[in-house]
């Protein structure tokens, strides 16, 4: 069995996927690299096949009809054989020294009966044109060098885990959560991080800058204007997260429920802010519909979200209220370094 399966969803990624692959190849045969060609129209499929031919003990090329990022990740999960799994986007890459440290840790864990369910590491916002890159690290509010559980997780306001931060034990995602991500939908990385958390009991934080999260391409899914153009997909993911939380809250550890609520709060705030930024009548209608959906789904959840700091901020009345909400968003964007 491989120690770690790394899934790389690839769609028309010929210009940058090789950088991601090359950084991962330094992990050697302890790694399994799954290149999932999502019906690409450029040379992505050929590049994937070439790597499989050159590194048959490490690389596997998987081809599918176009189904979007979520389908590609799900395809990779079903094919993975590693004890642990990680998703790396094709335009991102990893630090080679940190990779070796992580593999050393995971290899030791894989020999235990009670191996960790989730490993957390740092990631870097590698924003194009920015000299000093913002590192998202967790040492100030997570225990280090030991296993811990959710009652020791105390993220400050606005901080949460991204897909770039986490490595799951494969059985948590595939066996217990049975994660199936929606097809033809962007922003499913939030579901990937969110839904398996119900089955995470043992956590370990390794304080290394592992993942480089590239930001800067005009066509990138997290580009603000692109997100506004794909707002219906953001809203779909938001509603799926609401459904999952409402269905499972009663079974969650209280500390985990609090974390998942805060995560949902952030995603709902992002959806609301994007609709406010667009400002059209249709977008404002969609924002009202989102909050009404939460109210119908779970009245208690609605009250907690609506009258919290963020919920109050994005629902201030009239143009002055929208202007205030957007000002807070700009400040948060500057503080946290996201796009």
Short mmCIF file of C-alpha atoms in Angstrom, two decimals:
data_model
loop_
_atom_site.label_atom_id
_atom_site.label_comp_id
_atom_site.label_asym_id
_atom_site.label_seq_id
_atom_site.Cartn_x
_atom_site.Cartn_y
_atom_site.Cartn_z
CA UNK A 1 0.00 0.00 0.00
CA UNK A 2 1.16 3.52 -0.82
CA UNK A 3 1.52 5.94 2.09
CA UNK A 4 -0.16 8.86 0.35
CA UNK A 5 -2.35 9.15 -2.73
CA UNK A 6 -2.26 12.62 -4.28
CA UNK A 7 -5.17 13.42 -6.60
CA UNK A 8 -4.55 16.10 -9.23
CA UNK A 9 -7.71 17.07 -11.15
CA UNK A 10 -6.60 18.33 -14.57
CA UNK A 11 -8.67 20.24 -17.10
CA UNK A 12 -6.81 21.98 -19.94
CA UNK A 13 -3.83 22.16 -17.61
CA UNK A 14 -1.00 21.64 -20.09
CA UNK A 15 0.67 24.94 -19.24
CA UNK A 16 1.18 24.34 -15.52
CA UNK A 17 0.42 20.75 -14.44
CA UNK A 18 4.02 19.59 -14.90
CA UNK A 19 5.26 21.90 -12.15
CA UNK A 20 2.80 20.35 -9.68
CA UNK A 21 3.78 16.83 -10.76
CA UNK A 22 7.53 17.45 -10.60
CA UNK A 23 7.40 18.76 -7.05
CA UNK A 24 5.43 15.69 -5.96
CA UNK A 25 7.71 13.20 -7.72
CA UNK A 26 10.41 14.05 -5.19
CA UNK A 27 8.38 12.02 -2.69
CA UNK A 28 9.39 8.84 -4.52
CA UNK A 29 7.54 5.54 -4.45
CA UNK A 30 5.89 6.17 -1.11
CA UNK A 31 3.54 8.37 -3.14
CA UNK A 32 0.82 7.57 -5.64
CA UNK A 33 0.06 10.46 -8.01
CA UNK A 34 -3.34 10.20 -9.69
CA UNK A 35 -3.64 12.51 -12.70
CA UNK A 36 -7.35 12.79 -13.47
CA UNK A 37 -7.85 14.19 -16.97
CA UNK A 38 -11.32 15.72 -16.92
CA UNK A 39 -12.07 15.55 -20.65
CA UNK A 40 -9.39 18.12 -21.53
CA UNK A 41 -9.22 19.56 -25.05
CA UNK A 42 -5.49 20.42 -25.01
CA UNK A 43 -2.45 18.19 -24.39
CA UNK A 44 -3.33 17.42 -20.76
CA UNK A 45 -4.22 13.77 -21.48
CA UNK A 46 -0.98 13.17 -23.38
CA UNK A 47 1.12 14.75 -20.62
CA UNK A 48 -0.62 12.54 -18.05
CA UNK A 49 0.02 9.41 -20.13
CA UNK A 50 3.67 10.37 -20.64
CA UNK A 51 4.21 10.71 -16.89
CA UNK A 52 2.55 7.35 -16.26
CA UNK A 53 4.85 5.74 -18.82
CA UNK A 54 7.96 7.36 -17.34
CA UNK A 55 7.04 6.72 -13.67
CA UNK A 56 4.81 3.61 -13.68
CA UNK A 57 5.45 2.92 -9.98
CA UNK A 58 4.28 6.37 -8.95
CA UNK A 59 1.96 7.95 -11.53
CA UNK A 60 -1.42 6.75 -12.79
CA UNK A 61 -3.30 8.57 -15.55
CA UNK A 62 -7.09 8.44 -15.31
CA UNK A 63 -9.32 9.75 -18.10
CA UNK A 64 -12.99 10.69 -17.92
CA UNK A 65 -15.58 12.66 -19.83
CA UNK A 66 -15.77 16.21 -18.60
CA UNK A 67 -17.59 16.29 -15.28
CA UNK A 68 -15.91 19.15 -13.45
CA UNK A 69 -13.62 19.41 -10.46
CA UNK A 70 -15.92 17.47 -8.13
CA UNK A 71 -16.22 14.47 -10.43
CA UNK A 72 -12.44 14.45 -10.95
CA UNK A 73 -11.78 14.43 -7.21
CA UNK A 74 -14.37 11.66 -6.69
CA UNK A 75 -12.81 9.60 -9.49
CA UNK A 76 -9.43 9.98 -7.81
CA UNK A 77 -10.81 8.98 -4.42
CA UNK A 78 -12.34 5.79 -5.83
CA UNK A 79 -9.05 4.87 -7.52
CA UNK A 80 -6.75 5.78 -4.61
CA UNK A 81 -4.89 2.99 -2.80
CA UNK A 82 -2.87 5.10 -0.36
CA UNK A 83 -3.37 4.99 3.39
CA UNK A 84 -3.86 8.78 3.29
CA UNK A 85 -5.22 11.06 0.54
CA UNK A 86 -4.51 14.62 -0.55
CA UNK A 87 -5.91 16.81 -3.34
CA UNK A 88 -3.53 19.15 -5.17
CA UNK A 89 -4.89 21.46 -7.85
CA UNK A 90 -3.02 21.33 -11.15
CA UNK A 91 -1.86 24.97 -10.97
CA UNK A 92 -0.53 24.62 -7.41
CA UNK A 93 2.53 22.80 -6.09
CA UNK A 94 4.17 21.56 -2.89
CA UNK A 95 7.39 22.30 -1.04
CA UNK A 96 9.73 19.35 -1.56
CA UNK A 97 11.37 19.46 1.88
CA UNK A 98 8.02 19.69 3.61
CA UNK A 99 6.76 16.78 1.49
CA UNK A 100 9.51 14.51 2.80
CA UNK A 101 8.75 15.52 6.38
CA UNK A 102 5.05 14.85 5.88
CA UNK A 103 5.69 11.46 4.27
CA UNK A 104 7.97 10.47 7.16
CA UNK A 105 5.20 11.33 9.63
CA UNK A 106 2.45 9.60 7.63
CA UNK A 107 4.54 6.47 7.18
CA UNK A 108 4.88 6.10 10.95
CA UNK A 109 1.16 6.76 11.41
CA UNK A 110 0.20 4.15 8.83
CA UNK A 111 1.74 1.45 11.06
CA UNK A 112 -0.50 2.31 14.01
CA UNK A 113 -3.90 0.84 14.81
CA UNK A 114 -5.20 4.31 15.72
CA UNK A 115 -3.61 6.39 12.97
CA UNK A 116 -4.64 10.05 12.79
CA UNK A 117 -7.80 10.84 10.86
CA UNK A 118 -6.55 14.21 9.62
CA UNK A 119 -3.16 15.89 9.26
CA UNK A 120 -3.08 19.68 9.09
CA UNK A 121 -0.17 21.63 7.61
CA UNK A 122 0.40 25.21 6.48
CA UNK A 123 -0.15 26.64 3.02
CA UNK A 124 1.09 29.75 1.26
CA UNK A 125 -1.01 32.19 -0.74
CA UNK A 126 1.34 32.36 -3.72
CA UNK A 127 -0.24 35.44 -5.24
CA UNK A 128 1.11 36.53 -8.60
CA UNK A 129 2.99 39.84 -8.46
CA UNK A 130 3.18 39.92 -4.65
CA UNK A 131 6.74 39.87 -3.31
CA UNK A 132 5.97 38.78 0.24
CA UNK A 133 3.74 35.72 0.17
CA UNK A 134 1.16 35.24 2.91
CA UNK A 135 1.57 31.99 4.87
CA UNK A 136 -1.54 30.53 6.47
CA UNK A 137 -0.21 28.81 9.57
CA UNK A 138 -1.96 27.52 12.67
CA UNK A 139 0.72 27.36 15.37
CA UNK A 140 -0.85 30.11 17.46
CA UNK A 141 -4.14 28.25 17.97
CA UNK A 142 -3.51 24.52 17.40
CA UNK A 143 -1.41 22.14 19.53
CA UNK A 144 1.79 20.99 17.88
CA UNK A 145 3.79 17.76 18.06
CA UNK A 146 0.96 15.68 19.50
CA UNK A 147 -2.43 14.23 18.62
CA UNK A 148 -5.45 16.26 19.72
CA UNK A 149 -9.23 16.34 19.31
CA UNK A 150 -11.84 18.98 18.52
CA UNK A 151 -12.14 20.27 22.07
CA UNK A 152 -8.64 21.75 21.66
CA UNK A 153 -9.43 23.46 18.35
CA UNK A 154 -10.10 27.16 18.85
CA UNK A 155 -9.89 29.01 15.55
CA UNK A 156 -10.20 32.79 15.81
CA UNK A 157 -12.94 34.59 13.91
CA UNK A 158 -12.48 34.29 10.15
CA UNK A 159 -9.96 31.43 10.28
CA UNK A 160 -10.77 27.96 9.02
CA UNK A 161 -9.24 25.02 7.20
CA UNK A 162 -9.02 24.91 3.43
CA UNK A 163 -8.48 21.88 1.22
CA UNK A 164 -4.85 22.98 0.92
CA UNK A 165 -4.39 22.49 4.68
CA UNK A 166 -5.62 18.94 5.11
CA UNK A 167 -4.61 15.36 4.46
CA UNK A 168 -7.24 12.77 5.36
CA UNK A 169 -6.88 9.12 6.20
CA UNK A 170 -8.44 7.53 3.13
CA UNK A 171 -10.95 5.45 5.09
CA UNK A 172 -12.38 8.61 6.64
CA UNK A 173 -13.26 10.10 3.25
CA UNK A 174 -14.01 7.00 1.20
CA UNK A 175 -15.13 4.43 3.78
CA UNK A 176 -16.93 6.43 6.46
CA UNK A 177 -18.01 9.68 4.80
CA UNK A 178 -18.52 7.97 1.41
CA UNK A 179 -17.90 11.37 -0.12
CA UNK A 180 -19.42 11.98 -3.55
CA UNK A 181 -18.94 15.50 -4.87
CA UNK A 182 -21.41 17.12 -7.32
CA UNK A 183 -20.50 17.17 -11.00
CA UNK A 184 -20.04 20.30 -13.13
CA UNK A 185 -19.70 22.42 -10.02
CA UNK A 186 -16.88 24.65 -8.87
CA UNK A 187 -16.07 25.35 -5.19
CA UNK A 188 -16.63 21.74 -4.13
CA UNK A 189 -13.35 21.93 -2.20
CA UNK A 190 -15.46 23.35 0.63
CA UNK A 191 -17.56 20.18 0.67
CA UNK A 192 -14.40 18.07 0.52
CA UNK A 193 -13.12 19.69 3.71
CA UNK A 194 -16.51 20.03 5.41
CA UNK A 195 -18.38 16.74 5.16
CA UNK A 196 -15.70 14.26 6.32
CA UNK A 197 -15.12 16.26 9.51
CA UNK A 198 -17.97 14.36 11.17
CA UNK A 199 -15.73 11.28 11.19
CA UNK A 200 -12.51 12.99 12.27
CA UNK A 201 -11.62 12.23 15.88
CA UNK A 202 -7.80 12.36 16.01
CA UNK A 203 -5.94 15.32 14.52
CA UNK A 204 -2.28 16.22 14.20
CA UNK A 205 -0.80 19.57 13.16
CA UNK A 206 2.59 19.60 11.47
CA UNK A 207 3.94 23.15 11.41
CA UNK A 208 5.49 23.15 7.92
CA UNK A 209 4.76 25.32 4.87
CA UNK A 210 3.72 22.51 2.57
CA UNK A 211 1.22 23.70 -0.05
CA UNK A 212 1.64 26.60 -2.49
CA UNK A 213 -1.78 27.94 -3.45
CA UNK A 214 -1.36 29.93 -6.67
CA UNK A 215 -3.57 32.98 -7.12
CA UNK A 216 -3.44 35.34 -10.06
CA UNK A 217 -4.76 33.91 -13.33
CA UNK A 218 -7.67 35.90 -14.75
CA UNK A 219 -9.61 32.71 -15.50
CA UNK A 220 -9.00 31.16 -12.09
CA UNK A 221 -12.10 29.89 -10.28
CA UNK A 222 -11.36 32.03 -7.19
CA UNK A 223 -10.98 35.23 -9.21
CA UNK A 224 -13.63 37.54 -7.82
CA UNK A 225 -15.30 38.31 -11.15
CA UNK A 226 -15.23 34.64 -12.13
CA UNK A 227 -16.89 33.76 -8.82
CA UNK A 228 -19.63 36.31 -9.44
CA UNK A 229 -20.15 34.80 -12.89
CA UNK A 230 -20.43 31.35 -11.32
CA UNK A 231 -22.44 32.45 -8.32
CA UNK A 232 -25.10 29.78 -8.83
CA UNK A 233 -22.44 27.11 -8.29
CA UNK A 234 -21.23 28.86 -5.13
CA UNK A 235 -24.83 28.98 -3.90
CA UNK A 236 -25.32 25.28 -4.72
CA UNK A 237 -22.31 24.35 -2.58
CA UNK A 238 -23.49 26.71 0.16
CA UNK A 239 -26.91 25.02 0.27
CA UNK A 240 -25.37 21.54 0.31
CA UNK A 241 -23.28 22.59 3.32
CA UNK A 242 -26.40 23.96 5.02
CA UNK A 243 -28.22 20.67 4.37
CA UNK A 244 -25.36 18.59 5.74
CA UNK A 245 -24.98 20.68 8.88
CA UNK A 246 -28.72 20.75 9.58
CA UNK A 247 -28.95 16.97 9.14
CA UNK A 248 -25.92 16.08 11.26
CA UNK A 249 -25.65 18.78 13.94
CA UNK A 250 -27.34 16.69 16.64
CA UNK A 251 -24.78 13.87 16.23
CA UNK A 252 -21.71 16.13 16.25
CA UNK A 253 -19.30 16.65 19.10
CA UNK A 254 -20.16 20.14 20.46
CA UNK A 255 -16.68 21.51 19.71
CA UNK A 256 -16.81 20.16 16.17
CA UNK A 257 -20.34 21.52 15.69
CA UNK A 258 -19.07 24.96 16.71
CA UNK A 259 -16.20 24.77 14.21
CA UNK A 260 -18.47 23.59 11.38
CA UNK A 261 -20.94 26.37 12.19
CA UNK A 262 -18.14 28.94 11.89
CA UNK A 263 -17.05 27.43 8.59
CA UNK A 264 -20.62 27.58 7.28
CA UNK A 265 -20.86 31.16 8.50
CA UNK A 266 -17.83 32.14 6.42
CA UNK A 267 -19.11 30.44 3.26
CA UNK A 268 -22.53 32.05 3.64
CA UNK A 269 -20.86 35.43 4.16
CA UNK A 270 -18.78 34.97 1.00
CA UNK A 271 -21.91 34.10 -0.99
CA UNK A 272 -23.72 37.15 0.37
CA UNK A 273 -20.81 39.50 -0.28
CA UNK A 274 -20.40 38.34 -3.89
CA UNK A 275 -24.10 38.96 -4.51
CA UNK A 276 -23.82 42.40 -2.90
CA UNK A 277 -20.79 43.22 -5.03
CA UNK A 278 -22.71 42.40 -8.18
CA UNK A 279 -25.56 44.52 -6.88
CA UNK A 280 -28.09 43.68 -9.59
CA UNK A 281 -31.75 43.12 -8.70
CA UNK A 282 -31.33 39.45 -9.58
CA UNK A 283 -28.31 39.06 -7.29
CA UNK A 284 -30.06 40.80 -4.41
CA UNK A 285 -33.03 38.50 -4.98
CA UNK A 286 -30.70 35.48 -4.81
CA UNK A 287 -29.21 36.76 -1.57
CA UNK A 288 -32.68 37.03 0.00
CA UNK A 289 -33.52 33.55 -1.31
CA UNK A 290 -30.37 32.10 0.29
CA UNK A 291 -31.22 33.46 3.72
CA UNK A 292 -34.85 32.36 3.37
CA UNK A 293 -33.60 28.88 2.46
CA UNK A 294 -31.61 28.71 5.70
CA UNK A 295 -34.65 29.87 7.65
CA UNK A 296 -36.85 27.15 6.13
CA UNK A 297 -34.22 24.45 6.57
CA UNK A 298 -33.30 25.13 10.20
CA UNK A 299 -34.81 28.00 12.18
CA UNK A 300 -32.22 27.71 14.96
CA UNK A 301 -29.33 27.76 12.47
CA UNK A 302 -30.90 30.78 10.78
CA UNK A 303 -31.08 32.73 14.03
CA UNK A 304 -27.46 31.93 14.88
CA UNK A 305 -26.21 32.93 11.43
CA UNK A 306 -28.50 35.91 10.83
CA UNK A 307 -27.82 37.65 14.13
CA UNK A 308 -24.12 36.89 14.33
CA UNK A 309 -21.50 39.49 13.44
CA UNK A 310 -21.20 38.47 9.77
CA UNK A 311 -24.89 37.84 9.27
CA UNK A 312 -25.76 41.25 10.66
CA UNK A 313 -23.08 42.86 8.51
CA UNK A 314 -24.22 41.44 5.17
CA UNK A 315 -27.89 42.15 5.91
CA UNK A 316 -27.67 45.81 6.84
CA UNK A 317 -30.46 47.72 5.08
CA UNK A 318 -30.25 50.11 2.15
CA UNK A 319 -27.24 51.21 0.12
CA UNK A 320 -25.30 52.41 3.15
CA UNK A 321 -25.58 48.94 4.66
CA UNK A 322 -24.27 47.31 1.47
CA UNK A 323 -21.44 49.81 1.31
CA UNK A 324 -20.48 49.06 4.93
CA UNK A 325 -20.52 45.30 4.30
CA UNK A 326 -18.28 45.65 1.26
CA UNK A 327 -15.86 47.83 3.23
CA UNK A 328 -15.53 45.13 5.90
CA UNK A 329 -14.97 42.56 3.16
CA UNK A 330 -12.12 44.59 1.64
CA UNK A 331 -10.49 44.91 5.05
CA UNK A 332 -10.76 41.15 5.66
CA UNK A 333 -9.34 40.43 2.21
CA UNK A 334 -6.33 42.62 2.99
CA UNK A 335 -5.82 41.01 6.41
CA UNK A 336 -6.07 37.39 5.26
CA UNK A 337 -4.52 37.73 1.80
CA UNK A 338 -7.23 35.92 -0.15
CA UNK A 339 -8.38 36.97 -3.59
#
